[in-house]
Tab-separated table of C-alpha atoms in Angstrom:
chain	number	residue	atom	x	y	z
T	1	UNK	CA	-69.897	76.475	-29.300
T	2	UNK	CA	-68.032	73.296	-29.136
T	3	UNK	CA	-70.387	69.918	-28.945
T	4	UNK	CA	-68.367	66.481	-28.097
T	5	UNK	CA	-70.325	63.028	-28.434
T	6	UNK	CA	-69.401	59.536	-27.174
T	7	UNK	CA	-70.088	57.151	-27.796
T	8	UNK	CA	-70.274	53.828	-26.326
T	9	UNK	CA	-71.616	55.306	-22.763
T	10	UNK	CA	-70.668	51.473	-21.407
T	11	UNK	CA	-68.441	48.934	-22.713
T	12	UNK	CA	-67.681	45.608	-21.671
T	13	UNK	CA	-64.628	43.745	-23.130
T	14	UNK	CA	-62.788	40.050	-22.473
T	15	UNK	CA	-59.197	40.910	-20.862
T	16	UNK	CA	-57.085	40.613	-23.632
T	17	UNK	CA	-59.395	41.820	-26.668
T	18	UNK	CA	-59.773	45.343	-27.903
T	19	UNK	CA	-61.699	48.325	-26.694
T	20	UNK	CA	-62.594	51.052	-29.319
T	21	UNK	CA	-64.552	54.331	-27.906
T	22	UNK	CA	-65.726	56.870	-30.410
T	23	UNK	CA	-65.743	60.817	-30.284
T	24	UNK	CA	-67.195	63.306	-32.507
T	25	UNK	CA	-67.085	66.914	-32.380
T	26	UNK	CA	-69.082	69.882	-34.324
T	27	UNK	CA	-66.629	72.562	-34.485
T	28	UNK	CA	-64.507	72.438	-38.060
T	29	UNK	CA	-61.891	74.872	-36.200
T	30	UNK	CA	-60.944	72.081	-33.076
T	31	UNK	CA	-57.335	71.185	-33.441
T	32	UNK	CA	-56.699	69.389	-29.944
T	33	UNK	CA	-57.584	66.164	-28.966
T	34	UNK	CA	-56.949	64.848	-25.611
T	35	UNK	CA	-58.397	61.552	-23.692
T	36	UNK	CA	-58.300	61.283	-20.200
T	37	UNK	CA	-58.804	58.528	-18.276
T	38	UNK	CA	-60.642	58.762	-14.617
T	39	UNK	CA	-60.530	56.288	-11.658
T	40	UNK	CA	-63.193	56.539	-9.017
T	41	UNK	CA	-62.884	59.241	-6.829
T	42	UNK	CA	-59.535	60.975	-8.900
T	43	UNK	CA	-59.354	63.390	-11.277
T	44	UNK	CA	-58.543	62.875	-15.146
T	45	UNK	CA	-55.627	61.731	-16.432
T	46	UNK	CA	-54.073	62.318	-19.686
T	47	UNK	CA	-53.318	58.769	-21.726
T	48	UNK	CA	-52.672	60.402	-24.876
T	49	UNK	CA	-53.617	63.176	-27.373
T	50	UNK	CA	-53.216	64.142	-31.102
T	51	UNK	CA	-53.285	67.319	-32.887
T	52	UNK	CA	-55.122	68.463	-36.290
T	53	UNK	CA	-51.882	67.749	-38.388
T	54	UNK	CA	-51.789	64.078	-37.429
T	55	UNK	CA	-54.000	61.040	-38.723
T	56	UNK	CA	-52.995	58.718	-35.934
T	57	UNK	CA	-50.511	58.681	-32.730
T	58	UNK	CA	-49.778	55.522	-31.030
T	59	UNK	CA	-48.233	54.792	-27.207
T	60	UNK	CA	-47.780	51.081	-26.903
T	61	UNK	CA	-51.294	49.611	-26.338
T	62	UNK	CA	-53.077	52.885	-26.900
T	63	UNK	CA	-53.756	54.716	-30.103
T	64	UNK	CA	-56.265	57.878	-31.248
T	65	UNK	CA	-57.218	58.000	-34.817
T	66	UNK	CA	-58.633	61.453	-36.347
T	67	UNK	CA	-60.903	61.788	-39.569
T	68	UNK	CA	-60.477	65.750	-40.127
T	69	UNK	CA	-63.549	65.545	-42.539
T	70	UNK	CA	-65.663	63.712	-40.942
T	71	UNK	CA	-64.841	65.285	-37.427
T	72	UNK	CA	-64.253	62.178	-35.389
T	73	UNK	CA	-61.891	60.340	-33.501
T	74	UNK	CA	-61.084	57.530	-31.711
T	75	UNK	CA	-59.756	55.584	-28.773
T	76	UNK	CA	-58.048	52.096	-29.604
T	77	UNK	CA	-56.685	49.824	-26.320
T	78	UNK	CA	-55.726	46.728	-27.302
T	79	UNK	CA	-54.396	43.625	-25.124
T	80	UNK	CA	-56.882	45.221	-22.576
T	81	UNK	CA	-55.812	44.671	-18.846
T	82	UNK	CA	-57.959	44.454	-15.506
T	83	UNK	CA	-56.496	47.533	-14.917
T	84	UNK	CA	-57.970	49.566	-17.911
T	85	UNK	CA	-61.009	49.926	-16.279
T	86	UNK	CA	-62.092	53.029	-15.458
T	87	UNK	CA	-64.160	55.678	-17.498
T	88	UNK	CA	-62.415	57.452	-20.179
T	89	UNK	CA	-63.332	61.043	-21.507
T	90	UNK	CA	-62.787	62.750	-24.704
T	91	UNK	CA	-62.220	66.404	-25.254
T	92	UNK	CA	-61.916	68.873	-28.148
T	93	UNK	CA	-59.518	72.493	-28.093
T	94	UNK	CA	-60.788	74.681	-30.897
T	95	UNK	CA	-58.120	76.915	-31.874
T	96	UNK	CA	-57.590	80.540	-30.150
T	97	UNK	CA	-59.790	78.788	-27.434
T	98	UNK	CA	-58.335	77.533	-24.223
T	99	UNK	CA	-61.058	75.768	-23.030
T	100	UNK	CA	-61.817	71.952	-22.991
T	101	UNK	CA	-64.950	70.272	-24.248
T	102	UNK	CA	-65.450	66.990	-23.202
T	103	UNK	CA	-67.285	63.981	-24.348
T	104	UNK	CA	-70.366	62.439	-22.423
T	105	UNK	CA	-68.038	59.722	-21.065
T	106	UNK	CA	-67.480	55.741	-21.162
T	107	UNK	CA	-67.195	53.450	-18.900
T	108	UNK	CA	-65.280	50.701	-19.903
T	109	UNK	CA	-65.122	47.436	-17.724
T	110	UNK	CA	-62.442	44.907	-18.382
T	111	UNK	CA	-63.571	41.018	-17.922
T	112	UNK	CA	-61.371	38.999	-16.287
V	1	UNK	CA	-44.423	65.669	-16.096
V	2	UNK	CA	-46.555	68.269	-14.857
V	3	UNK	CA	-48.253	67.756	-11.652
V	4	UNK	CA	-51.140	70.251	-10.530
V	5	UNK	CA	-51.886	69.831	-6.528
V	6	UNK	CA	-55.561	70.006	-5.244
V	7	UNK	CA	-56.530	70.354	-1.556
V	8	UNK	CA	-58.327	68.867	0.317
V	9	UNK	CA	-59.343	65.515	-1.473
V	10	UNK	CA	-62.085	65.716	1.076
V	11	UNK	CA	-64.001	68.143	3.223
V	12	UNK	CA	-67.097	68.272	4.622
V	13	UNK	CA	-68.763	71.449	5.842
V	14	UNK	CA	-71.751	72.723	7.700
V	15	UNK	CA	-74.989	74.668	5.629
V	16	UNK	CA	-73.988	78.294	5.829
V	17	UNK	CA	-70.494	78.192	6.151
V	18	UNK	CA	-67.526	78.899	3.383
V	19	UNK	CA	-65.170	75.941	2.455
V	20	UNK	CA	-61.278	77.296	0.371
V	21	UNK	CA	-60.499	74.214	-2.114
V	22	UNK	CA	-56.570	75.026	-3.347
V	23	UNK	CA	-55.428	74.131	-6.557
V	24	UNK	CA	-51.390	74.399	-7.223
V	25	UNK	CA	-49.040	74.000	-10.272
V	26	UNK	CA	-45.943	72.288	-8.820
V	27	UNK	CA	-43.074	72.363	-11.510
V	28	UNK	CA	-44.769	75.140	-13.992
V	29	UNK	CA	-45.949	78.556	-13.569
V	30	UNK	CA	-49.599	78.832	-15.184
V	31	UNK	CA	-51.238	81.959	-16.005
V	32	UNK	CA	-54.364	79.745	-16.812
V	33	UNK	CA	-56.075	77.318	-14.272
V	34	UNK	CA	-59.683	76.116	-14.680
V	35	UNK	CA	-62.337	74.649	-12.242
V	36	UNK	CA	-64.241	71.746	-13.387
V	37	UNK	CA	-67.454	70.362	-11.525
V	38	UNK	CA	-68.104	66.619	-11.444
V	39	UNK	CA	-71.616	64.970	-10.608
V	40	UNK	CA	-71.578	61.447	-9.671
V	41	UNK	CA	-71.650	59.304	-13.234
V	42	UNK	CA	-71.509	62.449	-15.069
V	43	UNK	CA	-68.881	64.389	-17.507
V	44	UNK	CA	-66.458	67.513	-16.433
V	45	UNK	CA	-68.719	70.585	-16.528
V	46	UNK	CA	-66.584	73.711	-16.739
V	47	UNK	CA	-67.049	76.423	-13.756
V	48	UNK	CA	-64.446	79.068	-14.440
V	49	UNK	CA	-61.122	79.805	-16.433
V	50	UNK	CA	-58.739	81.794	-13.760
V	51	UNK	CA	-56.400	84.082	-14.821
V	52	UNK	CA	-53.490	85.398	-12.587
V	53	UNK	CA	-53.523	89.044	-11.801
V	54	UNK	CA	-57.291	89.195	-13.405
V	55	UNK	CA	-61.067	88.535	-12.629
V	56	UNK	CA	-61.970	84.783	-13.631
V	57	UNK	CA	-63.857	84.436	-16.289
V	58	UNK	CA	-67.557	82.204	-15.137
V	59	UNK	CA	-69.173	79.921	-17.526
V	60	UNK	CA	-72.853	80.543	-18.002
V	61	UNK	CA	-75.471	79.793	-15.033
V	62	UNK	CA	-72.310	79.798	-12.799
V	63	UNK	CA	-72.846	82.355	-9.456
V	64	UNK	CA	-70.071	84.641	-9.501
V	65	UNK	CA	-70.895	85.528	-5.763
V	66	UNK	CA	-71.054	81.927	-4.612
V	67	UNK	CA	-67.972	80.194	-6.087
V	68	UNK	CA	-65.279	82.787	-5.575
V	69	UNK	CA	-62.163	82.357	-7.412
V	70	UNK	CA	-58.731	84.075	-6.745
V	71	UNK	CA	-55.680	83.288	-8.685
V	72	UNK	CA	-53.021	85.523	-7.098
V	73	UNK	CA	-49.812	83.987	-8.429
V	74	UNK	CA	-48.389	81.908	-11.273
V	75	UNK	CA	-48.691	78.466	-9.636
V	76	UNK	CA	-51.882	78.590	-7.204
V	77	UNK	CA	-55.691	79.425	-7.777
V	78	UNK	CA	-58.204	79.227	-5.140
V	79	UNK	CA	-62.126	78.387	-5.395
V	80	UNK	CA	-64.203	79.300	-2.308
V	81	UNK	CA	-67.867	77.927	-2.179
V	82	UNK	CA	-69.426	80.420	-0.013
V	83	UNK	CA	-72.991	80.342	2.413
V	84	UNK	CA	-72.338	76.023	1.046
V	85	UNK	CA	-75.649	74.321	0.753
V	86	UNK	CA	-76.222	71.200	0.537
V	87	UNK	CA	-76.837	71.416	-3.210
V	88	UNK	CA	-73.396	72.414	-3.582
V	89	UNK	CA	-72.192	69.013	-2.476
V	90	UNK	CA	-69.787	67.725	-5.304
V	91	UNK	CA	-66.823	67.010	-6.559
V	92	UNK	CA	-64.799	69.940	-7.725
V	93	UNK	CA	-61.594	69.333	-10.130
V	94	UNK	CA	-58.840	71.976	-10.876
V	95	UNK	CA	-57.046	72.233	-13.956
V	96	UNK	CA	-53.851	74.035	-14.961
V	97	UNK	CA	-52.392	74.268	-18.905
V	98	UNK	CA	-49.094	73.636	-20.068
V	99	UNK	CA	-48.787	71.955	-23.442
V	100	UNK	CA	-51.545	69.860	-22.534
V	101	UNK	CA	-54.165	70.032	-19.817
V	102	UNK	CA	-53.031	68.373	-16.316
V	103	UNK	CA	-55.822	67.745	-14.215
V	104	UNK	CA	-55.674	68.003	-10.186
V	105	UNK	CA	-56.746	64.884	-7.902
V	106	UNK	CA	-60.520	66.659	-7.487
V	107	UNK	CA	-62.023	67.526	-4.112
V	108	UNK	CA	-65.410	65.702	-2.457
V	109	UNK	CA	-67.137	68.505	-0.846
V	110	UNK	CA	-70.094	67.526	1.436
V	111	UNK	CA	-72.398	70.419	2.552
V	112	UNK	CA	-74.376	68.642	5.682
């Protein structure tokens, strides 16, 4: 089946500067790539996702990156915020598969 | 957006007794919801895919006969812990699929 990594498991970042959190997966047939984003004591929310067919997808300060060959993507938050702390999860859909596997986790911690 | 309903957010129940978490799809019908459980610090560990109008579908090491799961119509699925221990204290997150994966607010159970 399906094996997600992530990588860092903490992160620790000046408000303002970027935070880059790295996902790779082992099965060649994933084509769904969601990351969520979890506050204490609340389930996951979605902050964005790309498909197989796309290199990169951008949403203002947040961007996912996908290397196909190399079977990894990527979480980019730039201009970080106070508020962007919180752990974030990646996931990987392999196709004809409904279900979710999702990274190990990171929680990411915004200085002020 | 889609919004998926969980309830309670919190419940705490005796040893030996059954405790009915509800998980709804607001605006969508779903003919797929899934049951995620959550230890503190840890990732999403997938329970159960529930299918309307069919027997769920349990991941493996999950008791069938202790975490009951009914979905009886296209926008609510059901998870029962039954004879709750105090082992079974956790927090429980429904999922429901359309497009992308929208996540419930989770549920605290407390077995005392």
């Amino acid at each position: 089946g399906e094996n997600v990594e992530q990588h860092p498991s903490t992160l620790s970042v000046q408000e303002g500067d970027s935070a880059v959190i790295k996902c790779t997966y082992s099965d060649s047939a994933s084509n769904y790539f969601p990351w969520y984003k979890q506050e204490l004591g609340k389930g996951p929310q979605l902050i964005i996702d790309i498909r197989s067919n796309v290199g990169e997808k951008k949403d203002q300060r947040i961007a996912v990156t996908l290397n196909k060959t190399a079977k990894h993507f990527s979480l980019h938050i730039t201009e970080t915020q106070p508020e962007d702390s919180a752990v974030y999860f990646c996931a990987a859909r392999a196709f004809g598969n409904e279900k979710l596997t999702f990274g190990t986790g990171t929680r990411l911690t915004i200085i002020p | 957006g889609a919004v998926v309903s969980q309830h309670p957010s919190r419940v705490i129940c005796k040893s030996g007794t059954s405790v009915k978490i509800e998980c709804r799809s607001l605006d969508f019908q779903a003919t797929t919801m899934f049951w995620y459980r959550q230890f503190p610090k840890k990732s999403l560990m997938l329970m159960a895919t529930s299918n309307e109008g069919s027997k769920a579908t349990y991941e493996q090491g999950v008791e069938k006969d202790k975490f009951l799961i009914n979905h009886a119509s296209l926008t609510l699925s059901t998870l029962t812990v039954t004879s709750a221990h105090p082992e079974d204290s956790s927090f429980y997150i429904c999922s429901a699929q359309e497009n992308g994966y929208t996540f419930g607010s989770g549920t605290r159970l407390t077995v005392v």
